[in-house]
Coordinates of C-alpha atoms in Angstrom, one line a residue:
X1 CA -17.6 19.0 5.4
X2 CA -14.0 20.6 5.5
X3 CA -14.3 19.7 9.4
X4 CA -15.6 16.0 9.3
X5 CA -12.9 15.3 6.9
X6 CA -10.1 16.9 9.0
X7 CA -11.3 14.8 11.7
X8 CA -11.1 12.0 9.6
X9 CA -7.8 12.7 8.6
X10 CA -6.2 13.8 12.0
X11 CA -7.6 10.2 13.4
X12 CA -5.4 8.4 10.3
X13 CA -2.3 10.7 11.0
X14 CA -2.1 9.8 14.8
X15 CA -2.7 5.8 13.5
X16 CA 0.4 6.2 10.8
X17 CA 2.2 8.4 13.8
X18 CA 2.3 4.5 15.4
X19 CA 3.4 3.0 12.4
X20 CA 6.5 4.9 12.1
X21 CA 5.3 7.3 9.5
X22 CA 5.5 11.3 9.6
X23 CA 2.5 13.1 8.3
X24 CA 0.5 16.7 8.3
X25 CA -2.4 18.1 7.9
X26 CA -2.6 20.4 5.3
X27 CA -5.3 22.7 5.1
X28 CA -6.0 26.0 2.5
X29 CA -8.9 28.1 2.3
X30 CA -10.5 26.8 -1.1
X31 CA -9.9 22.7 -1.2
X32 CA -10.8 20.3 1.7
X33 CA -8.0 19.2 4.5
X34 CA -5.3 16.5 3.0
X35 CA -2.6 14.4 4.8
X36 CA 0.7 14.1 3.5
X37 CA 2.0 11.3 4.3
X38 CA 6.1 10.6 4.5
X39 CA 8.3 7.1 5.2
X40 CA 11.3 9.1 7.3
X41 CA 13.4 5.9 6.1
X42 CA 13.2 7.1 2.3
X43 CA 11.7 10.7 2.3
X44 CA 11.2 11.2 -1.5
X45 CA 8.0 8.1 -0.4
X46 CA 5.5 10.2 0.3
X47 CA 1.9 10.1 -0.6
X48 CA -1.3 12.9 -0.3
X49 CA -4.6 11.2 1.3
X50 CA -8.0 13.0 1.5
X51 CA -11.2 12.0 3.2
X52 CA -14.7 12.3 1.1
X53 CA -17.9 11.4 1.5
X54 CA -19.0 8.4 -0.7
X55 CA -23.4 7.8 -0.5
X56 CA -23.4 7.2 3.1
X57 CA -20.1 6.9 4.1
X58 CA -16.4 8.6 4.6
X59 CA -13.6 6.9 2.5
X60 CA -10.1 7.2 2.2
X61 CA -8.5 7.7 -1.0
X62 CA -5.3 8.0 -2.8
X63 CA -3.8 11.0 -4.8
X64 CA -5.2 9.5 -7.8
X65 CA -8.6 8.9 -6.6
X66 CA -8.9 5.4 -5.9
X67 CA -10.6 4.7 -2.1
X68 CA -8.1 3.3 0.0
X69 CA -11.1 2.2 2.5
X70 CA -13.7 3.4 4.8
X71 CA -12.7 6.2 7.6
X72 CA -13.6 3.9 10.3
X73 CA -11.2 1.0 9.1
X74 CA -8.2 3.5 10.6
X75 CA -5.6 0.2 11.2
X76 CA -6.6 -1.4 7.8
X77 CA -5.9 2.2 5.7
X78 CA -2.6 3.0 8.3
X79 CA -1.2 -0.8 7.2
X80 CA -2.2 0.1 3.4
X81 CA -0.5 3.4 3.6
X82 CA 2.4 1.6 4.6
X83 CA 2.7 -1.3 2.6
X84 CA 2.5 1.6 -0.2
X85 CA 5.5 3.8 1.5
X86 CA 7.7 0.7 2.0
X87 CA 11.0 1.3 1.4
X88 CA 12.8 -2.2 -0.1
X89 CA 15.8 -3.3 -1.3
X90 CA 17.0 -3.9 -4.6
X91 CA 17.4 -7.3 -4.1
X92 CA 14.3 -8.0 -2.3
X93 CA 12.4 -10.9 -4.0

């Protein structure tokens, strides 16, 4: 399982790579690969994403456990990666 998700997750880094984000693999003996996930333009934006199985399925999901989407909607889950790691002004509307 630790191997289908890294896949997973290595597949989303190299879509965020394209979307001007910077993010790693972590790995550690006893939990399941994760992605941290940074916006270089405003570094304290960062975000941890895992892959899990869900029924018959790989998702996505946010730190706090909420699916992001399926693993084979890579541009759709890079895009809503983003959107979250935005950086905006304090006068945007």
């Amino acid at each position: 399982m630790a191997t289908e998700a890294a896949t997973h997750l290595d597949n989303l880094r190299e879509a965020l790579q394209t979307l001007g984000l910077h993010a790693r693999l972590l790995t550690q003996d006893d939990r399941l690969p994760r992605l941290r996930v940074i916006n270089p333009k405003a570094t304290t934006l960062s975000e941890i994403i895992s892959a899990a199985p869900n029924h018959d399925q790989w998702l996505f999901m946010w730190s706090w456990n909420e699916p992001i989407t399926e693993v084979t909607h890579l541009a759709t889950a890079a895009e809503r990666i983003r959107h979250v790691l935005a950086a905006t002004s304090p006068n945007a509307a």
